[in-house]
PDB file of C-alpha atoms in Angstrom:
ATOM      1  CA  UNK N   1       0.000   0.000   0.000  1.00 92.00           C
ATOM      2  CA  UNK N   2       3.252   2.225   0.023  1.00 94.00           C
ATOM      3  CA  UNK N   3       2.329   3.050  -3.448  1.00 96.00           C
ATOM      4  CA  UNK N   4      -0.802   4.470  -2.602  1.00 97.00           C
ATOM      5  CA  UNK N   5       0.122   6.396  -0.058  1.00 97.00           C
ATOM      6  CA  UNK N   6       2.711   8.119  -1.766  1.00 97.00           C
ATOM      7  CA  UNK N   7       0.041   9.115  -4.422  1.00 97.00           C
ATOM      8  CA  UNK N   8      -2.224  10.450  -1.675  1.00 98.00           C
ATOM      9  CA  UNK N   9       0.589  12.170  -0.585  1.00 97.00           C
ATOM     10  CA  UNK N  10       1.123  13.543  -3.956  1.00 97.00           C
ATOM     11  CA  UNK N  11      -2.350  14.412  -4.323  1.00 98.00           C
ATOM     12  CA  UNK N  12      -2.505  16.537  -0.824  1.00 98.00           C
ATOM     13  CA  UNK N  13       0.541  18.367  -2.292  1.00 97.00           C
ATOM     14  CA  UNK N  14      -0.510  19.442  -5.085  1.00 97.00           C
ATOM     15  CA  UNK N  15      -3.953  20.602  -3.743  1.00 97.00           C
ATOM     16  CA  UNK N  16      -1.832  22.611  -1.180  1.00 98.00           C
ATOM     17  CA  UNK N  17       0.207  24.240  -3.839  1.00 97.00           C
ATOM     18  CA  UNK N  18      -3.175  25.535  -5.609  1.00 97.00           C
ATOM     19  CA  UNK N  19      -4.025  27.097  -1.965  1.00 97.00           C
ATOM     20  CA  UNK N  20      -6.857  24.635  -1.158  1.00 97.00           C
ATOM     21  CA  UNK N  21      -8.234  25.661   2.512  1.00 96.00           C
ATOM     22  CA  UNK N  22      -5.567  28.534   2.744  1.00 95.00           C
ATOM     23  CA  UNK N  23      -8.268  30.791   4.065  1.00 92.00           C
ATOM     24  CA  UNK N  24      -9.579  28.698   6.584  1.00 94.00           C
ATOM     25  CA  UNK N  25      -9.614  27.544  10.123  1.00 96.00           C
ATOM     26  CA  UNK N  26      -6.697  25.106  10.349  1.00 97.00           C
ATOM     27  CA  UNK N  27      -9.243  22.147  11.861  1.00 97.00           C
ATOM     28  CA  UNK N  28     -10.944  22.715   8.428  1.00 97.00           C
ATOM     29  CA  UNK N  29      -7.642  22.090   6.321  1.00 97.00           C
ATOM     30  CA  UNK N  30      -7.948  18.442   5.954  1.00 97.00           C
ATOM     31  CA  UNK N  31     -11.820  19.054   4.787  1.00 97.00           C
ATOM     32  CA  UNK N  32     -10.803  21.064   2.299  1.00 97.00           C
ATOM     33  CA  UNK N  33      -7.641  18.846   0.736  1.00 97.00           C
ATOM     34  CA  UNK N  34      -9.568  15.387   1.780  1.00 96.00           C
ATOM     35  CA  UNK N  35     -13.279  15.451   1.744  1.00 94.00           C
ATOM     36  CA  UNK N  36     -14.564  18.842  -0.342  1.00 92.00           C
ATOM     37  CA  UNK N  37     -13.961  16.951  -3.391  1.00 92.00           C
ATOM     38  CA  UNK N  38     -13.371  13.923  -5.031  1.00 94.00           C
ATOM     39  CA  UNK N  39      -9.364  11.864  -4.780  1.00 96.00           C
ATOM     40  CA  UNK N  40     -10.539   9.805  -7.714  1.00 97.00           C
ATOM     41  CA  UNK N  41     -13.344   9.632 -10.044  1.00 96.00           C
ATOM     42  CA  UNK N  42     -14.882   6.474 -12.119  1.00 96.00           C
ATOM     43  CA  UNK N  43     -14.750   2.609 -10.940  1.00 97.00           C
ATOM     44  CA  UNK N  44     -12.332   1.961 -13.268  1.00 97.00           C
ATOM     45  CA  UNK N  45      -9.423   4.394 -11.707  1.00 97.00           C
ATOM     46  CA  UNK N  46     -10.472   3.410  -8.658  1.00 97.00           C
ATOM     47  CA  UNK N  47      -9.665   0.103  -9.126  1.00 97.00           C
ATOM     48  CA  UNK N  48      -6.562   0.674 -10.776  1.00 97.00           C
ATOM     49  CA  UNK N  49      -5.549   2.931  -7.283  1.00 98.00           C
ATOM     50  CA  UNK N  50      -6.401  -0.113  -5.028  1.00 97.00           C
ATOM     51  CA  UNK N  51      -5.218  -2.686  -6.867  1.00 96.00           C
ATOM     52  CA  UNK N  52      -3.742  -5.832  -5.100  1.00 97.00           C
ATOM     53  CA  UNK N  53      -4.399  -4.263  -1.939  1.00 97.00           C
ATOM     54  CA  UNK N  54      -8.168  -3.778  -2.387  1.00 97.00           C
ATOM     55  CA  UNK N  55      -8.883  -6.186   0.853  1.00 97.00           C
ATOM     56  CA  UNK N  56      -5.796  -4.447   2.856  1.00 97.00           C
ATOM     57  CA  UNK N  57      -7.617  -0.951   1.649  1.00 97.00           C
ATOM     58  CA  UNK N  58     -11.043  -2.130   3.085  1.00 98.00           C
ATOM     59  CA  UNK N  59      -9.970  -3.350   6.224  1.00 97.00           C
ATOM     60  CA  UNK N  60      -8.086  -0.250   7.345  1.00 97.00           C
ATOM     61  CA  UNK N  61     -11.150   1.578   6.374  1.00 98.00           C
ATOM     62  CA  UNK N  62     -13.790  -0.611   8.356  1.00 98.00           C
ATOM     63  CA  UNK N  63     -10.911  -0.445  11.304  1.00 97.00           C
ATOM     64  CA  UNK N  64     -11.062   3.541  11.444  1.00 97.00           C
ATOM     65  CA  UNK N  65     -14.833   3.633  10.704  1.00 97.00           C
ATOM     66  CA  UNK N  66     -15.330   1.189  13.834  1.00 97.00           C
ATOM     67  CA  UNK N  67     -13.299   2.816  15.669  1.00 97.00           C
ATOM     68  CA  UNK N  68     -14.383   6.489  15.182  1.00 96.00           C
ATOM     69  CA  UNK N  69     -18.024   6.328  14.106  1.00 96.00           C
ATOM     70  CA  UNK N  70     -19.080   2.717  16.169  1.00 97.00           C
ATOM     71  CA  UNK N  71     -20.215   1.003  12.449  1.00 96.00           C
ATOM     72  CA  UNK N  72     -18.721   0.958   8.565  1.00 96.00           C
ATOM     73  CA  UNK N  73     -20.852   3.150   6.461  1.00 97.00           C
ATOM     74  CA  UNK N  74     -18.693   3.186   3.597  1.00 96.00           C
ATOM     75  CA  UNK N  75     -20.359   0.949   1.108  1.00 96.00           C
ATOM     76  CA  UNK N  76     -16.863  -1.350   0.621  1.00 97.00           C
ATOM     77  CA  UNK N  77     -18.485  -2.984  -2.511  1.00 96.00           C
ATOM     78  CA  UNK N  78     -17.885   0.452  -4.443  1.00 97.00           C
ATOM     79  CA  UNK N  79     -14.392   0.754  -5.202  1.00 97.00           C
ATOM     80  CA  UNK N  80     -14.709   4.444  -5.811  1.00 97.00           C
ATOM     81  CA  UNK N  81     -15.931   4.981  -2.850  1.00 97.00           C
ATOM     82  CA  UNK N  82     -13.181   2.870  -0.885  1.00 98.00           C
ATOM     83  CA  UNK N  83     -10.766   5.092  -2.527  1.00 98.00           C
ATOM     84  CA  UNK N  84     -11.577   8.360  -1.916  1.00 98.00           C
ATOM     85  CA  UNK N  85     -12.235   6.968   2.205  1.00 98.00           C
ATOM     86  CA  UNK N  86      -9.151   5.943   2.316  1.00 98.00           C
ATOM     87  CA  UNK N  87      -7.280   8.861   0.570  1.00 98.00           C
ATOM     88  CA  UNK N  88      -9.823  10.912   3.179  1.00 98.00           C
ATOM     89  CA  UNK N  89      -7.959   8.600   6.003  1.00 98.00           C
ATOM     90  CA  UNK N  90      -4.274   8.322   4.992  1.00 98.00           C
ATOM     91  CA  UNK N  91      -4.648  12.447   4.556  1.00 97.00           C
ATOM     92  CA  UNK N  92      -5.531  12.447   8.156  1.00 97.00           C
ATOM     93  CA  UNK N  93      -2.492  10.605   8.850  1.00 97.00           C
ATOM     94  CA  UNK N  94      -0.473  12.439   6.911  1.00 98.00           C
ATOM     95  CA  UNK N  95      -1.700  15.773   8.021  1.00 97.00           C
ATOM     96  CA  UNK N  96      -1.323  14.383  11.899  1.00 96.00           C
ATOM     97  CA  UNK N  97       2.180  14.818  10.928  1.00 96.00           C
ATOM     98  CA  UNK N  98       2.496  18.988  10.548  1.00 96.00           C
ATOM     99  CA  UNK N  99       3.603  20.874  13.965  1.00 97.00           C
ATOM    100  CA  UNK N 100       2.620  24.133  12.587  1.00 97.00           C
ATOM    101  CA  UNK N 101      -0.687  22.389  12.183  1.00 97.00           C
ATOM    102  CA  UNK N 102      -1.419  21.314  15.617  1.00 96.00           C
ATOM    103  CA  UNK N 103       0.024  24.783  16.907  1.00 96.00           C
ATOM    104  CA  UNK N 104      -2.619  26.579  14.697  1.00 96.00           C
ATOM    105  CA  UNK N 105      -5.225  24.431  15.140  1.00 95.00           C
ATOM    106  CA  UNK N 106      -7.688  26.474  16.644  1.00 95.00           C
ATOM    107  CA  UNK N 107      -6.787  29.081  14.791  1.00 96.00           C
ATOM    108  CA  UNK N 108      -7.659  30.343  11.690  1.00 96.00           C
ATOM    109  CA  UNK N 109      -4.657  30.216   8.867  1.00 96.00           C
ATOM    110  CA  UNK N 110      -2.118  32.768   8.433  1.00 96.00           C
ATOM    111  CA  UNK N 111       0.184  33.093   5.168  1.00 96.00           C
ATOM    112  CA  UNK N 112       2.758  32.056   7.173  1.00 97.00           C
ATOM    113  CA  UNK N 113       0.872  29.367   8.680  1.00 97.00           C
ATOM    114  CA  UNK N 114      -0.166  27.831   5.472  1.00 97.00           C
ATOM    115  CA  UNK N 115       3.226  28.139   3.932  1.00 97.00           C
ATOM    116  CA  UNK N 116       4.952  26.094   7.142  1.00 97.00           C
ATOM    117  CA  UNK N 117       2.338  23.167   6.848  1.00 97.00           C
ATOM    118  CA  UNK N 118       2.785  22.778   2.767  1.00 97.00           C
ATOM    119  CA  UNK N 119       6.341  22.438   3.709  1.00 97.00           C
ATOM    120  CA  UNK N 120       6.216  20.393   6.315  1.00 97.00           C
ATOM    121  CA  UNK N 121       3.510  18.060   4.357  1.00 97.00           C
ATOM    122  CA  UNK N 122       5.622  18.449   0.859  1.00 96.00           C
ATOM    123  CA  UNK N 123       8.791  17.209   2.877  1.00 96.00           C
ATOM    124  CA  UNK N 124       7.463  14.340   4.743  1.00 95.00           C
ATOM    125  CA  UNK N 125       9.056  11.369   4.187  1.00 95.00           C
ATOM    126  CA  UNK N 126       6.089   9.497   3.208  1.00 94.00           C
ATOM    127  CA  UNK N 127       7.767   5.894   3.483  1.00 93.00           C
ATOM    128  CA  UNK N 128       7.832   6.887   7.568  1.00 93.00           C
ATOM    129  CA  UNK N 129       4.038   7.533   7.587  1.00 93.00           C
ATOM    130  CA  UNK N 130       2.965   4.504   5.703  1.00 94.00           C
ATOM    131  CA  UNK N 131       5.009   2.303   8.269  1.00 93.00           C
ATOM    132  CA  UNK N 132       3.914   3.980  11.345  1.00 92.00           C
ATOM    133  CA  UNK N 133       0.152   3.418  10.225  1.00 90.00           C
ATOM    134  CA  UNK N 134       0.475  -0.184   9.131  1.00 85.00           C
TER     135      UNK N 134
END
């Protein structure tokens, strides 16, 4: 699944480099790069993303749903929809990883603020995150 997260990861980089949720509350930023709009679109590229790891995908989303919302509501049968769950999941993860995040968390964004997270996010060594969530 290394592969997928690094195109996740590539995904929330590029989404901070157009400025997606730069004028926001910094709780709101993974909303805005994760869950305002669509990681992947069609059943076909959705399948490609998953790939051999389809059933590894689906259990680390029926894991988190469990464990955050009590039940899995993500219908696991749609692979476009286990996609863009799990990119909204592994963006969590990799957002968990930004200090100037946390600090501003209650706080709405500054320039500066922004700037510091994209960096910290676009540096990340993504190979770190994937192990420490699997």
């Amino acid at each position: 699944m290394k592969t997928q997260y690094e195109e996740i990861h590539s995904y929330i980089s590029d989404r901070l480099d157009e400025g997606y949720g730069k004028e926001s509350n910094a709780s709101d930023l993974h909303h805005y790069l994760c869950n305002e709009d669509y990681f992947i679109v069609g059943t076909y590229k959705a399948k490609q993303f998953c790939g051999d790891y389809a059933f590894d995908i689906c259990g680390k989303i029926k894991e988190y749903e469990e464990s955050n919302f009590g039940e899995c509501s993500t219908d696991l049968g749609d692979p476009e929809k286990v996609a863009n769950m799990f990119c909204y999941i592994v963006g969590e993860e990799i957002l968990q990883e930004s200090y100037r995040l946390s600090k501003a968390w209650n706080e709405y964004l500054t320039d500066e603020d922004y700037e510091q997270i994209k960096l910290e996010v676009q540096s990340l060594n993504i190979t770190k995150v994937y192990n420490s969530h699997n």
